PDB file of C-alpha atoms in Angstrom:
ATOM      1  CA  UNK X 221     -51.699 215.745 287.823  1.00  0.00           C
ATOM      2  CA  UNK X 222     -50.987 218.162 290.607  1.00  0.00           C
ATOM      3  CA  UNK X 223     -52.622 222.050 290.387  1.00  0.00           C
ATOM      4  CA  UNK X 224     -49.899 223.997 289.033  1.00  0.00           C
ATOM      5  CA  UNK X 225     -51.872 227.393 289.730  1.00  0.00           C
ATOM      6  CA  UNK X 226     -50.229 228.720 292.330  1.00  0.00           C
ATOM      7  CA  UNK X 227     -47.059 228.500 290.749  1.00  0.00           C
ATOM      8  CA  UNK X 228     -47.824 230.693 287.975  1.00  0.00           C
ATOM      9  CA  UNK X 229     -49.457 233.358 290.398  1.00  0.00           C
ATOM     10  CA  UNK X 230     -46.049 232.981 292.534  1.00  0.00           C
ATOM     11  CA  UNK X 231     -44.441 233.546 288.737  1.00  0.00           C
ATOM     12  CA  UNK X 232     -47.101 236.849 288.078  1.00  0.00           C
ATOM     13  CA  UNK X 233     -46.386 238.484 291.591  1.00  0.00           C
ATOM     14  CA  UNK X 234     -42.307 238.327 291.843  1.00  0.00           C
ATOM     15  CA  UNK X 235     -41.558 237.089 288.376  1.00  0.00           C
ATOM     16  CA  UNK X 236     -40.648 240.391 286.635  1.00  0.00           C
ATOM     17  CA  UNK X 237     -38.173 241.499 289.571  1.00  0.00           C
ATOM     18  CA  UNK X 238     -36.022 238.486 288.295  1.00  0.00           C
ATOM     19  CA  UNK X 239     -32.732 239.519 286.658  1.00  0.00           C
ATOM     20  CA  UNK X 240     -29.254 237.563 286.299  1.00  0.00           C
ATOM     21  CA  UNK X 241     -27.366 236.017 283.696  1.00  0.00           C
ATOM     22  CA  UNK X 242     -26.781 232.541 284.298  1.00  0.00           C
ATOM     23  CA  UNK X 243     -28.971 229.459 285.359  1.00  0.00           C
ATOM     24  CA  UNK X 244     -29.434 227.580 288.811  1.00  0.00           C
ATOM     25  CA  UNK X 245     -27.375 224.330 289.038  1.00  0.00           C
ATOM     26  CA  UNK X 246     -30.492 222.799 290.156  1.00  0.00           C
ATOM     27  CA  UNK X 247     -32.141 219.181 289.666  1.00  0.00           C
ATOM     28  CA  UNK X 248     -35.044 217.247 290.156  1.00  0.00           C
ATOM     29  CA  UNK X 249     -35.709 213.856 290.770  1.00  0.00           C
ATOM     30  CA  UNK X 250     -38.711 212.200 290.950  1.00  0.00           C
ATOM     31  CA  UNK X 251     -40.064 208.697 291.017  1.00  0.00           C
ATOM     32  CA  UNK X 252     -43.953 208.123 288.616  1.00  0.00           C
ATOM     33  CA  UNK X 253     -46.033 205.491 288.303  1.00  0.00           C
ATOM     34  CA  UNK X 254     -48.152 206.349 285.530  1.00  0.00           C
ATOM     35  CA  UNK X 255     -51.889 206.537 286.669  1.00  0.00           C
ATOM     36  CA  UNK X 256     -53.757 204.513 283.711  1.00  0.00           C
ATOM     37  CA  UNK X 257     -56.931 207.182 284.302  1.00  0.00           C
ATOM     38  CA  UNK X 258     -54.621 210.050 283.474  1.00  0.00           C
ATOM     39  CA  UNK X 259     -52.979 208.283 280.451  1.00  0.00           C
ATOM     40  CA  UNK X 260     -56.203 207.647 278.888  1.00  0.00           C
ATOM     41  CA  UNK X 261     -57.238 211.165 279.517  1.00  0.00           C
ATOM     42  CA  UNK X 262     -54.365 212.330 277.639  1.00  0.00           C
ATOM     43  CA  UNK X 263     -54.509 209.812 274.715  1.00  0.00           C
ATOM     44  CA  UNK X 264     -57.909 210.894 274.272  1.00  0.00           C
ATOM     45  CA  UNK X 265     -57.194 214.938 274.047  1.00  0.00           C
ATOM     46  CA  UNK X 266     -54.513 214.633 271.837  1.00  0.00           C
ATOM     47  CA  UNK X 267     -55.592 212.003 269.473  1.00  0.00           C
ATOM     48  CA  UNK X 268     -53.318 208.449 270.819  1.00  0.00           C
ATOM     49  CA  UNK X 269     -55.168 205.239 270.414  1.00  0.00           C
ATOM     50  CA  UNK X 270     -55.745 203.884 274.325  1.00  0.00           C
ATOM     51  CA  UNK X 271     -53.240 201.252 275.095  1.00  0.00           C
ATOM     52  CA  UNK X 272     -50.192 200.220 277.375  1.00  0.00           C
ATOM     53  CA  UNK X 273     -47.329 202.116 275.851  1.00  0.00           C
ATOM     54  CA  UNK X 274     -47.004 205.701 275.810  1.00  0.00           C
ATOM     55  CA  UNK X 275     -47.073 208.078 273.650  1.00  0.00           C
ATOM     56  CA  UNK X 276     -43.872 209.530 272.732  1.00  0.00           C
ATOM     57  CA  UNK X 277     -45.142 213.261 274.309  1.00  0.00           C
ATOM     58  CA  UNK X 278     -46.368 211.969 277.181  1.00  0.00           C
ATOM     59  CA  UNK X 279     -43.748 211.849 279.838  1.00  0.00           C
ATOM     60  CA  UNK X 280     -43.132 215.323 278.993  1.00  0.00           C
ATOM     61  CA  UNK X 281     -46.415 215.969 281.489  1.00  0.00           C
ATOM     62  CA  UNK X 282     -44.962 214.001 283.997  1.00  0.00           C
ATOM     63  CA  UNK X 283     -41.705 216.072 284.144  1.00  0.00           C
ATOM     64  CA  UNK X 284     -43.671 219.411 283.999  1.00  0.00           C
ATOM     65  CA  UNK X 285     -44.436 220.397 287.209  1.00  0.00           C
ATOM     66  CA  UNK X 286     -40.681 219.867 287.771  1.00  0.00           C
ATOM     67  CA  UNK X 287     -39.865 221.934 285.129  1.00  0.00           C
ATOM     68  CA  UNK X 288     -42.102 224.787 286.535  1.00  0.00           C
ATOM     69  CA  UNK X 289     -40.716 224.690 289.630  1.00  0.00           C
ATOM     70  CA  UNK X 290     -36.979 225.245 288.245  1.00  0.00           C
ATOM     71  CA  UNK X 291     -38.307 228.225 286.461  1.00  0.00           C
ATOM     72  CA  UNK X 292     -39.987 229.759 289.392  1.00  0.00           C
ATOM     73  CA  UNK X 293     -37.661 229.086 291.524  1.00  0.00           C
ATOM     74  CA  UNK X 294     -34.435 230.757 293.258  1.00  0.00           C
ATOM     75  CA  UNK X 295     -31.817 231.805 291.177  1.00  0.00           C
ATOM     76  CA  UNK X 296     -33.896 231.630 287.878  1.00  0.00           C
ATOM     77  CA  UNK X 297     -33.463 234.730 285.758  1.00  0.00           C
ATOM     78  CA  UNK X 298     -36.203 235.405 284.244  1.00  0.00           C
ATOM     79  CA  UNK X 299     -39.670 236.052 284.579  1.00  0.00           C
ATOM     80  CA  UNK X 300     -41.873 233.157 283.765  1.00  0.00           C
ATOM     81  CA  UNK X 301     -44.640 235.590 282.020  1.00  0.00           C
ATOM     82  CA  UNK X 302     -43.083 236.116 278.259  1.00  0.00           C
ATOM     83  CA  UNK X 303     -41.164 233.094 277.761  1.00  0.00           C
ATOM     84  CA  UNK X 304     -41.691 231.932 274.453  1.00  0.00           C
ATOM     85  CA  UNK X 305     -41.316 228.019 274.062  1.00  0.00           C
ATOM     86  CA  UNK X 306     -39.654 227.867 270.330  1.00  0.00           C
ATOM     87  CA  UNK X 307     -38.719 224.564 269.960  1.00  0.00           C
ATOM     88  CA  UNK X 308     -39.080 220.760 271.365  1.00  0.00           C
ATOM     89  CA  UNK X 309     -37.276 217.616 270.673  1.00  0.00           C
ATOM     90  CA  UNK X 310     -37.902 214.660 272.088  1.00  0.00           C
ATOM     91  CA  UNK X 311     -35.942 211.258 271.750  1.00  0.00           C
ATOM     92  CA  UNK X 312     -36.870 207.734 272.559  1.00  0.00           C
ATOM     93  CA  UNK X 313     -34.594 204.936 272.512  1.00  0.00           C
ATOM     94  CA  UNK X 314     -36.958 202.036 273.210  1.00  0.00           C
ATOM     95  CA  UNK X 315     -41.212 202.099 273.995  1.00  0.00           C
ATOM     96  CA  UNK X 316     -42.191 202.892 277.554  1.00  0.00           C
ATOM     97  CA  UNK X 317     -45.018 201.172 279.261  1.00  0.00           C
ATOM     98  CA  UNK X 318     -47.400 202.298 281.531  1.00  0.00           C
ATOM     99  CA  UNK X 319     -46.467 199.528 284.344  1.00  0.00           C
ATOM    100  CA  UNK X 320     -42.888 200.481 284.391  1.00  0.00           C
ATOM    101  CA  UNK X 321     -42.183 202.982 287.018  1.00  0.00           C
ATOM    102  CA  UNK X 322     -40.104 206.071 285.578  1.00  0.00           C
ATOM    103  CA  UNK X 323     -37.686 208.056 287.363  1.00  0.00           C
ATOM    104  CA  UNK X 324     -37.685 211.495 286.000  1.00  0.00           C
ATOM    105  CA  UNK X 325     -34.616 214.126 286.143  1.00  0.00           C
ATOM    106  CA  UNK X 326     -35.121 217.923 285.104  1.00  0.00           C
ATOM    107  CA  UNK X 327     -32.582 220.446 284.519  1.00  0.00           C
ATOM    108  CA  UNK X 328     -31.494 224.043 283.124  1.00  0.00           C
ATOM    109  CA  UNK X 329     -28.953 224.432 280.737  1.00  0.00           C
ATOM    110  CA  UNK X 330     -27.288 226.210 277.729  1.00  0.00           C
ATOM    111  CA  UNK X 331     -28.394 229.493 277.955  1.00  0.00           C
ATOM    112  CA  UNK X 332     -27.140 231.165 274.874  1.00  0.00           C
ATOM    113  CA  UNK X 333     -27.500 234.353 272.881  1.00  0.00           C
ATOM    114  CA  UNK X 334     -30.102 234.527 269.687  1.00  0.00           C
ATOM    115  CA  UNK X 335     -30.828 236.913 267.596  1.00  0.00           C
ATOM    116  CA  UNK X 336     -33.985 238.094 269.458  1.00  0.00           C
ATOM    117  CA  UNK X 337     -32.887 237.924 273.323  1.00  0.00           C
ATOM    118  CA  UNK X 338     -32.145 235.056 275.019  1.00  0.00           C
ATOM    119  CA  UNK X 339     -32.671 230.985 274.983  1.00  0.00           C
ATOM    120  CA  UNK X 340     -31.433 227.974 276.943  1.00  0.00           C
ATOM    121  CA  UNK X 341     -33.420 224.375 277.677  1.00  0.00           C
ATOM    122  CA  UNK X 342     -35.429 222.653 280.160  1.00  0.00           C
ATOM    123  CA  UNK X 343     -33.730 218.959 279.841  1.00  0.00           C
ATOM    124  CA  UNK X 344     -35.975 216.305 281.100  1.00  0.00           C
ATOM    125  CA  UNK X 345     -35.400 212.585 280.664  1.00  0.00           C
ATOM    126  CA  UNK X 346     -36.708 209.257 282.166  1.00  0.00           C
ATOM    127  CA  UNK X 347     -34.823 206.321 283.491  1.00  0.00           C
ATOM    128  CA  UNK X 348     -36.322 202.944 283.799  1.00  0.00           C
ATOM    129  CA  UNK X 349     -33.661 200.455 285.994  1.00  0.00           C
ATOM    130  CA  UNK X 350     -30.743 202.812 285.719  1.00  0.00           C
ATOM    131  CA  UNK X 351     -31.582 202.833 281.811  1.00  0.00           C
ATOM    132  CA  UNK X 352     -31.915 206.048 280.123  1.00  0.00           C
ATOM    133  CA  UNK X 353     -34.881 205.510 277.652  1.00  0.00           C
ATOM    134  CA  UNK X 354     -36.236 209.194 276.940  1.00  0.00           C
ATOM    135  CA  UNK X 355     -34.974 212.352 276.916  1.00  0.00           C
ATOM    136  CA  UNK X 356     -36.805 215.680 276.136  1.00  0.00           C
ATOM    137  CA  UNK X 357     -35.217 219.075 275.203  1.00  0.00           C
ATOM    138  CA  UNK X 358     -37.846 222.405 275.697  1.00  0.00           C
ATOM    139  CA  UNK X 359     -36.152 225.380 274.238  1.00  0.00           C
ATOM    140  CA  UNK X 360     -37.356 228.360 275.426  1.00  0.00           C
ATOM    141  CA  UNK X 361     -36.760 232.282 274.378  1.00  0.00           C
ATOM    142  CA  UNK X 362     -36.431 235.259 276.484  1.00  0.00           C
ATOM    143  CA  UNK X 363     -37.217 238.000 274.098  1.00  0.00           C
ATOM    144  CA  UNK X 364     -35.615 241.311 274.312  1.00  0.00           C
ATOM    145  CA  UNK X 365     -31.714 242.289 274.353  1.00  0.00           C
ATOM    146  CA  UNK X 366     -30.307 239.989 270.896  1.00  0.00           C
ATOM    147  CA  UNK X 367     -28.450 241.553 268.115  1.00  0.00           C
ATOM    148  CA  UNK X 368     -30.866 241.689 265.371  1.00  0.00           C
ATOM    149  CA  UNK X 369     -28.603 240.718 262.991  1.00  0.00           C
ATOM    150  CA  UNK X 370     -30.615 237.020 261.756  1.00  0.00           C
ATOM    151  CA  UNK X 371     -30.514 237.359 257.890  1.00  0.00           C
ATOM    152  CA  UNK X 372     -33.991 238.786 256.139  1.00  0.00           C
ATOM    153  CA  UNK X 373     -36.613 235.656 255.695  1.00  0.00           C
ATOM    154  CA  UNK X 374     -38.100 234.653 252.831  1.00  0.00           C
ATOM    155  CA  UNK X 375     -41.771 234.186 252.291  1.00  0.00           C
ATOM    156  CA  UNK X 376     -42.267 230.743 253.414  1.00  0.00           C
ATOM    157  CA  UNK X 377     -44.846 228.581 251.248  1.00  0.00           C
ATOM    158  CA  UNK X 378     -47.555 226.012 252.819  1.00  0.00           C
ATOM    159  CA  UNK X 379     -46.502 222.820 252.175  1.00  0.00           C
ATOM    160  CA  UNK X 380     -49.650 220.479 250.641  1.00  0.00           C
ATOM    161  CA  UNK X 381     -52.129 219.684 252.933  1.00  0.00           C
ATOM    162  CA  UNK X 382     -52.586 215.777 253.633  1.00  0.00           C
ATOM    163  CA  UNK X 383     -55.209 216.480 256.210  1.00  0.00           C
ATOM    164  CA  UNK X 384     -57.491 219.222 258.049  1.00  0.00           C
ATOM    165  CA  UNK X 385     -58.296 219.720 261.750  1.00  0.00           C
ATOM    166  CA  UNK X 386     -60.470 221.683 263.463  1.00  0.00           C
ATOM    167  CA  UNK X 387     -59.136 222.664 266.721  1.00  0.00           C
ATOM    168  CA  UNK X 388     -62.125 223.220 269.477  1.00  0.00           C
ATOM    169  CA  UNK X 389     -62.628 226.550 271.493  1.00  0.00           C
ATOM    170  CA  UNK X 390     -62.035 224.290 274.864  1.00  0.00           C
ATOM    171  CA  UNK X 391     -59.047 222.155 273.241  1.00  0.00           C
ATOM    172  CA  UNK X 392     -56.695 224.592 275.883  1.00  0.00           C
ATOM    173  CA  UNK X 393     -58.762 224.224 278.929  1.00  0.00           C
ATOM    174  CA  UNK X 394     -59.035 220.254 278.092  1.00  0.00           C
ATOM    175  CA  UNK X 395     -54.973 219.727 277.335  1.00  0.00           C
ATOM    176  CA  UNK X 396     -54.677 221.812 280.651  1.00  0.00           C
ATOM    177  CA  UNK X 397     -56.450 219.342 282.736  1.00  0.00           C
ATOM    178  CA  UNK X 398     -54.087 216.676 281.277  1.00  0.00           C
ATOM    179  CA  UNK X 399     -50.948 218.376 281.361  1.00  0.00           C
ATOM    180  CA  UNK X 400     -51.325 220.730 284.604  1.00  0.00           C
ATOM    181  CA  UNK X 401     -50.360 223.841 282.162  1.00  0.00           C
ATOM    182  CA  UNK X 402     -52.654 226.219 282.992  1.00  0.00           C
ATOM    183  CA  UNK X 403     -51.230 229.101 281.803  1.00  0.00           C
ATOM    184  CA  UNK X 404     -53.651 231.878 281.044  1.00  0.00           C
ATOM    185  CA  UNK X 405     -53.233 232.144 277.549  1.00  0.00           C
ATOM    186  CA  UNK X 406     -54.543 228.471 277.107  1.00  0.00           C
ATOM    187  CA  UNK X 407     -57.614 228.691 279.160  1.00  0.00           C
ATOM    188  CA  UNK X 408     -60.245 232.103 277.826  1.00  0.00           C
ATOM    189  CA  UNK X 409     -59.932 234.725 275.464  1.00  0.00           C
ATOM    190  CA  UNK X 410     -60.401 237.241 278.246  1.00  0.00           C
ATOM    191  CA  UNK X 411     -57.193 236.059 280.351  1.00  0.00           C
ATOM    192  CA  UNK X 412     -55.358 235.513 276.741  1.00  0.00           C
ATOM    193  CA  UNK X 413     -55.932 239.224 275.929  1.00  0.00           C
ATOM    194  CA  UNK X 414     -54.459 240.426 278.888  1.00  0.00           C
ATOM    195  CA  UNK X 415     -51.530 239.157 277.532  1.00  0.00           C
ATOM    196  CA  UNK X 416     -51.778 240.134 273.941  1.00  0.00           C
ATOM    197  CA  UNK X 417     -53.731 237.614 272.255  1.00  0.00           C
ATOM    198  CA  UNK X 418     -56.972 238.149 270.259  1.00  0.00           C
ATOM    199  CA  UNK X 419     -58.244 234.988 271.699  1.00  0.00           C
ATOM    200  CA  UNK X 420     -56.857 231.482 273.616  1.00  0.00           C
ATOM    201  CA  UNK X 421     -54.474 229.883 272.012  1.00  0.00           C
ATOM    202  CA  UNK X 422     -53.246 225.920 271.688  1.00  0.00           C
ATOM    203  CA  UNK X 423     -50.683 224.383 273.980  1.00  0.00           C
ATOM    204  CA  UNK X 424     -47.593 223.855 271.571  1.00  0.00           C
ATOM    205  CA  UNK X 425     -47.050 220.527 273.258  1.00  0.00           C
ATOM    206  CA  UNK X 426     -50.834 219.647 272.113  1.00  0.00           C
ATOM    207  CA  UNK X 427     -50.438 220.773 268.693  1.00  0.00           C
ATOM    208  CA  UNK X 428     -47.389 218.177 268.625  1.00  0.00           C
ATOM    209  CA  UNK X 429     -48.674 215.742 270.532  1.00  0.00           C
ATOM    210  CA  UNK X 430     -51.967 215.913 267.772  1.00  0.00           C
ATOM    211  CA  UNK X 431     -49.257 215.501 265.119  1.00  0.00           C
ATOM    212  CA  UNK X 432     -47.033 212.494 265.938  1.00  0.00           C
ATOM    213  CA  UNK X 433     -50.786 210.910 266.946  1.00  0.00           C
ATOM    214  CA  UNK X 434     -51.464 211.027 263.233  1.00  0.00           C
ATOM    215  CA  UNK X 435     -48.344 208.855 262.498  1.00  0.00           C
ATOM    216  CA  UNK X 436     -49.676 206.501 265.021  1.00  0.00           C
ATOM    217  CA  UNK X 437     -48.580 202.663 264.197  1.00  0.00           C
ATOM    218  CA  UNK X 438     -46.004 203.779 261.627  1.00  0.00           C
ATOM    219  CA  UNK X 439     -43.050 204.599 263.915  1.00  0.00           C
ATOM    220  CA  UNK X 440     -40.175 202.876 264.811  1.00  0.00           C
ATOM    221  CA  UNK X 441     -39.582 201.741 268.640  1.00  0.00           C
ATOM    222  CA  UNK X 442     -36.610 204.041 268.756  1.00  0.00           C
ATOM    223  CA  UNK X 443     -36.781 207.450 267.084  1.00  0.00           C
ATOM    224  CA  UNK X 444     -36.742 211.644 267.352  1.00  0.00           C
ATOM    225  CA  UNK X 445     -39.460 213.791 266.690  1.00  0.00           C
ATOM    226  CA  UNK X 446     -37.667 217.517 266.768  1.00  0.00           C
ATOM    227  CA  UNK X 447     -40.292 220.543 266.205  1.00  0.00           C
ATOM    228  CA  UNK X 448     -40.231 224.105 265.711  1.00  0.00           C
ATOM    229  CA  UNK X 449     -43.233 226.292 267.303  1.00  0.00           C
ATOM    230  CA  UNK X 450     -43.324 228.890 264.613  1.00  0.00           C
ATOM    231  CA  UNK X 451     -47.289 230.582 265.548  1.00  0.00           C
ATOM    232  CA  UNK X 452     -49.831 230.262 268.285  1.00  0.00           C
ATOM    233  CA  UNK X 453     -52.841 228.716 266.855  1.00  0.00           C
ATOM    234  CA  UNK X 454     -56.000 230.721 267.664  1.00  0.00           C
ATOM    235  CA  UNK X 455     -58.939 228.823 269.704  1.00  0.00           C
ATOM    236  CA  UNK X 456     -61.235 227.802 268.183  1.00  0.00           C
ATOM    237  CA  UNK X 457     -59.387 227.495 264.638  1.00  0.00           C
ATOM    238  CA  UNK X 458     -58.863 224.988 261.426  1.00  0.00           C
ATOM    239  CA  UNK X 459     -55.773 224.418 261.129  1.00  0.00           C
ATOM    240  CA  UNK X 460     -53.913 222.363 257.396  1.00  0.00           C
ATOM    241  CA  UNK X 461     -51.978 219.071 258.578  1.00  0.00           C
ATOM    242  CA  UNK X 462     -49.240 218.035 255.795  1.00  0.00           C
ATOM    243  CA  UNK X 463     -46.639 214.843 256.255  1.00  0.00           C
ATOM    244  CA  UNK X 464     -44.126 213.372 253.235  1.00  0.00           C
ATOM    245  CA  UNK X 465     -41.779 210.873 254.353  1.00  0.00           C
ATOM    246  CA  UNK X 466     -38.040 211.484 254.516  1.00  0.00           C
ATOM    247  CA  UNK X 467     -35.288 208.940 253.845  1.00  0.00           C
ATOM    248  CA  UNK X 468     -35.274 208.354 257.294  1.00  0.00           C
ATOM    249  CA  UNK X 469     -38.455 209.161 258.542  1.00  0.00           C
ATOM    250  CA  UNK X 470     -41.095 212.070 258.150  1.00  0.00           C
ATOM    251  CA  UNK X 471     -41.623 215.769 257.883  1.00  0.00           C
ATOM    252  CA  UNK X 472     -44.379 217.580 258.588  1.00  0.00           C
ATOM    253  CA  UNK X 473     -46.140 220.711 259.466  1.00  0.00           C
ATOM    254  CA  UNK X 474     -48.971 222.994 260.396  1.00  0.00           C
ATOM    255  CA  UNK X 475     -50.497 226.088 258.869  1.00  0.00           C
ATOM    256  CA  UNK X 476     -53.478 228.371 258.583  1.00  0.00           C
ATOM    257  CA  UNK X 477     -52.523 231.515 257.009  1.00  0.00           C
ATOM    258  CA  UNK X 478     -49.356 230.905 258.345  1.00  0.00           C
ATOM    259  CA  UNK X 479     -46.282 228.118 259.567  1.00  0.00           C
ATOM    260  CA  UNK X 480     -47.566 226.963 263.546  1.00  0.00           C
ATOM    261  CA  UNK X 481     -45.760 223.922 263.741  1.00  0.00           C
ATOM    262  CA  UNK X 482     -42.966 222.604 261.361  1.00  0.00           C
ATOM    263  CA  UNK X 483     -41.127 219.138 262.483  1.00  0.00           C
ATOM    264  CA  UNK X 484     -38.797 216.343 261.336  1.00  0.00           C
ATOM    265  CA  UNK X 485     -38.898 212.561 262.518  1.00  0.00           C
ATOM    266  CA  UNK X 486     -35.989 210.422 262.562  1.00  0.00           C
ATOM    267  CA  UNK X 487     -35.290 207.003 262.957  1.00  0.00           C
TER     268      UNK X 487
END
């Protein structure tokens, strides 16, 4: 997994002169063959079993470098410091394997108000033969500028816990290795307090990855897994897992004191 460093200090030294109101009509294309090293690597950090087909979350690491360089590159609007990833959904239509070479397309679309700025999606999706097999939806939030007007919340309730995890101090520098996300926030408590945080926090994309890993064996070949990041959760931390199936699949969360993750499956 390539060193995507220098594209976030690219990001910290000309990000914040970035300005504009619609996105590039950009796209890329790339051919992987899934290095069996990495894969296991990956299985292990976030909890998969080792074997020939993929996780569900894991071409999402293959198409992120891609993804980074769309949102560092020209024509972007907005900074890449300060994005907030909200929400992921990810859909696959039949099992990948690791011996089938993937061709990977990224793109920006559907930037649209909210309530607290901005948000539009990094769409990422893998072909195998001219079949479309998986595709991935990142929504991400440029805060600042929305109306303000989203009705008041109510208290929200933790759902029963099924399970318990505790999340290690070096779970962000370890999913960083895997993932090439090396965002600051992930990797020390003194580069995650330059940007507001008490101490690291968890890759969202981890902390779902850890989840659909506990449904492991009880999916269908074809399904969605849709989440909503709701909370950073603080490194190191213990974190409540809860899942109750659905008529057509499973929901499930996570929470400390408060909501992290909340997600659906579907089949």
């Amino acid at each position: 997994m390539g060193n995507l460093t220098w594209l976030y200090a690219k990001a910290a030294l000309t990000g914040f002169t970035r300005s504009g109101s619609t996105l590039p009509d950009a796209v890329r294309d790339l051919r992987v063959d899934v290095d069996r090293e990495h894969l296991t690597a990956y299985n292990r950090v976030c909890g998969f079993g080792v074997r020939d087909e993929l996780p569900v979350t894991y071409p999402h690491v293959l198409a992120f470098p891609s993804q980074i360089e769309l949102m560092t590159g020209p024509g972007f609007p907005f900074p890449l410091p300060g994005l907030v990833h909200v929400a992921n959904r990810i859909t696959q239509l039949r099992p990948l394997r690791a011996d089938e070479p993937l061709d990977v397309k990224v793109q920006l679309g559907n930037l649209r108000p909210h309530e607290r700025g901005r948000q539009f999606d990094v769409v990422s999706s893998v072909s195998v033969d001219g079949e479309r097999v998986w595709v991935d939806v990142s929504t991400y939030l440029r805060l600042g500028g929305g109306s303000g007007d989203g009705s008041a919340r109510e208290r929200e309730e933790p759902p029963k816990p099924t399970g318990g995890w505790r999340v290690g101090g070096d779970v962000g520098r370890r999913y960083a290795e895997v993932s090439g996300d090396r965002n600051p926030i992930h990797l020390h408590a003194l580069t995650a307090r330059a940007f507001g945080f008490p101490r690291a926090i968890a890759h969202g994309m981890w902390s779902k990855a850890r989840c659909v890993a506990a449904f492991e064996g009880r999916l269908p070949d074809a399904f969605t897994v849709d989440v909503r990041f709701k909370a950073p959760i603080l490194l190191p931390g213990k974190v409540d897992f809860s899942a109750a199936p659905t008529a057509d699949g499973w929901r499930f969360a996570l929470w400390s004191k408060k909501p992290h993750l909340e997600g659906v499956i579907s089949g």
